[in-house]
Short mmCIF file of C-alpha atoms in Angstrom, two decimals:
data_model
loop_
_atom_site.label_atom_id
_atom_site.label_comp_id
_atom_site.label_asym_id
_atom_site.label_seq_id
_atom_site.Cartn_x
_atom_site.Cartn_y
_atom_site.Cartn_z
CA UNK G 424 107.00 85.02 128.27
CA UNK G 425 104.59 85.46 125.40
CA UNK G 426 104.49 84.03 121.87
CA UNK G 427 102.37 86.59 120.01
CA UNK G 428 102.61 90.23 121.12
CA UNK G 429 100.76 93.09 119.46
CA UNK G 430 102.21 96.59 119.74
CA UNK G 431 99.93 99.27 118.29
CA UNK G 432 101.92 102.24 116.99
CA UNK G 433 100.72 105.80 116.50
CA UNK G 434 102.61 106.49 113.26
CA UNK G 435 102.26 110.25 113.82
CA UNK G 436 104.12 109.87 117.13
CA UNK G 437 106.30 106.76 116.68
CA UNK G 438 108.53 107.54 119.68
CA UNK G 439 105.39 107.28 121.78
CA UNK G 440 105.64 103.48 121.34
CA UNK G 441 109.33 103.12 122.26
CA UNK G 442 108.68 101.79 125.78
CA UNK G 443 106.04 99.37 124.50
CA UNK G 444 108.42 97.97 121.87
CA UNK G 445 111.24 97.64 124.42
CA UNK G 446 108.96 95.76 126.80
CA UNK G 447 107.67 93.54 124.01
CA UNK G 448 111.25 92.58 123.16
CA UNK G 449 111.88 91.61 126.80
CA UNK G 450 108.65 89.63 127.10
CA UNK G 451 108.85 87.84 123.75
CA UNK G 452 109.35 84.09 124.02
CA UNK G 453 111.94 82.38 121.85
CA UNK G 454 110.39 81.82 118.44
CA UNK G 455 107.60 84.29 119.20
CA UNK G 456 106.48 87.18 117.03
CA UNK G 457 105.96 90.90 117.56
CA UNK G 458 103.06 92.32 115.56
CA UNK G 459 103.55 96.03 114.95
CA UNK G 460 100.35 97.58 113.71
CA UNK G 461 99.00 101.03 113.06
CA UNK G 462 95.54 102.31 112.28
CA UNK G 463 94.75 105.14 109.89
CA UNK G 464 91.38 106.89 109.49
CA UNK G 465 88.65 104.85 107.86
CA UNK G 466 88.82 105.88 104.22
CA UNK G 467 86.35 103.10 103.48
CA UNK G 468 83.43 104.90 105.07
CA UNK G 469 81.20 106.43 102.39
CA UNK G 470 81.44 109.93 103.84
CA UNK G 471 85.25 109.95 103.97
CA UNK G 472 85.67 108.08 100.68
CA UNK G 473 83.65 110.70 98.84
CA UNK G 474 86.39 113.27 99.54
CA UNK G 475 89.38 111.17 98.45
CA UNK G 476 90.28 109.46 95.19
CA UNK G 477 91.20 105.80 95.43
CA UNK G 478 94.74 106.59 94.27
CA UNK G 479 95.16 109.10 97.12
CA UNK G 480 94.04 106.52 99.66
CA UNK G 481 96.45 103.95 98.22
CA UNK G 482 99.33 106.46 98.36
CA UNK G 483 98.52 107.28 101.99
CA UNK G 484 98.42 103.58 102.86
CA UNK G 485 101.78 102.95 101.13
CA UNK G 486 103.39 105.93 102.89
CA UNK G 487 102.24 104.66 106.28
CA UNK G 488 103.51 101.15 105.46
CA UNK G 489 106.95 102.63 104.67
CA UNK G 490 106.97 104.56 107.95
CA UNK G 491 106.06 101.42 109.89
CA UNK G 492 108.76 99.44 108.07
CA UNK G 493 111.36 102.11 108.91
CA UNK G 494 110.30 102.03 112.56
CA UNK G 495 110.61 98.24 112.66
CA UNK G 496 114.06 98.35 111.09
CA UNK G 497 115.16 100.96 113.62
CA UNK G 498 113.69 99.36 116.77
CA UNK G 499 113.83 95.60 116.12
CA UNK G 500 116.86 93.44 115.49
CA UNK G 501 116.74 91.53 112.18
CA UNK G 502 116.42 88.18 113.95
CA UNK G 503 113.21 89.18 115.74
CA UNK G 504 110.15 87.61 114.12
CA UNK G 505 107.69 90.34 113.17
CA UNK G 506 104.65 91.21 111.18
CA UNK G 507 103.74 94.73 110.13
CA UNK G 508 100.23 95.79 109.27
CA UNK G 509 98.32 98.95 108.46
CA UNK G 510 94.60 99.00 109.19
CA UNK G 511 91.82 101.48 108.50
CA UNK G 512 89.05 102.44 110.89
CA UNK G 513 88.54 102.75 114.61
CA UNK G 514 91.80 101.96 116.46
CA UNK G 515 90.26 99.98 119.33
CA UNK G 516 88.10 97.87 117.00
CA UNK G 517 90.98 97.16 114.62
CA UNK G 518 93.30 96.17 117.48
CA UNK G 519 90.70 93.77 118.88
CA UNK G 520 90.13 92.20 115.44
CA UNK G 521 93.87 91.83 114.96
CA UNK G 522 94.12 89.97 118.29
CA UNK G 523 91.80 87.31 116.93
CA UNK G 524 93.52 87.19 113.54
CA UNK G 525 97.02 86.55 114.91
CA UNK G 526 95.99 84.68 118.06
CA UNK G 527 97.81 87.21 120.27
CA UNK G 528 98.40 86.48 123.92
CA UNK G 529 99.49 90.03 124.87
CA UNK G 530 98.91 93.61 123.74
CA UNK G 531 101.33 96.27 124.93
CA UNK G 532 100.14 99.79 124.23
CA UNK G 533 100.76 103.30 125.47
CA UNK G 534 97.81 105.36 126.67
CA UNK G 535 97.48 108.84 125.22
CA UNK G 536 96.96 111.72 127.59
CA UNK G 537 93.62 113.15 126.69
CA UNK G 538 91.51 115.69 128.51
CA UNK G 539 88.43 114.73 130.51
CA UNK G 540 86.16 116.14 127.81
CA UNK G 541 87.83 114.00 125.12
CA UNK G 542 87.49 110.91 127.29
CA UNK G 543 83.78 111.55 127.91
CA UNK G 544 82.98 112.40 124.29
CA UNK G 545 85.26 110.02 122.44
CA UNK G 546 86.19 107.38 124.96
CA UNK G 547 89.61 105.94 125.36
CA UNK G 548 91.01 103.47 122.86
CA UNK G 549 93.15 101.81 125.51
CA UNK G 550 90.19 101.35 127.87
CA UNK G 551 88.10 99.88 125.04
CA UNK G 552 90.88 97.44 124.19
CA UNK G 553 91.26 96.42 127.85
CA UNK G 554 87.50 95.79 128.11
CA UNK G 555 87.12 93.80 124.91
CA UNK G 556 90.42 92.11 124.04
CA UNK G 557 90.50 88.36 124.38
CA UNK G 558 94.04 88.43 125.79
CA UNK G 559 96.15 90.21 128.37
CA UNK G 560 96.66 93.92 127.86
CA UNK G 561 99.44 96.01 129.33
CA UNK G 562 98.83 99.76 129.14
CA UNK G 563 101.82 102.00 129.72
CA UNK G 564 101.72 105.62 130.74
CA UNK G 565 103.83 107.95 128.58
#
């Protein structure tokens, strides 16, 4: 059983995280907390920020927060301790930073199916998290 479990959610494909959330609920220790998080593109980078007004970025962030809240209400019982957070930037880096911030002892995430070319060029977020996270990581296949 684990006290602090992070479940990264791809907000564009929320059902993709269903198995991870179910497993987190089974593995959560009494009094523990599930941390649902999602990562959106890094609007803070100068190149990206030059194309978007600050108000547009804030609206996007708020919309994603609402989607994450709706997912939590649908998938988690009210008595389950939870935190919800929206981050900007590289998914693997943001997940690893969040591990440190909330002192997580487990990450449960679903690996995306990507082609060999994508893996070579971009790398895999799940493999980066496994390599660098300071806690246990459980990667599920979709």
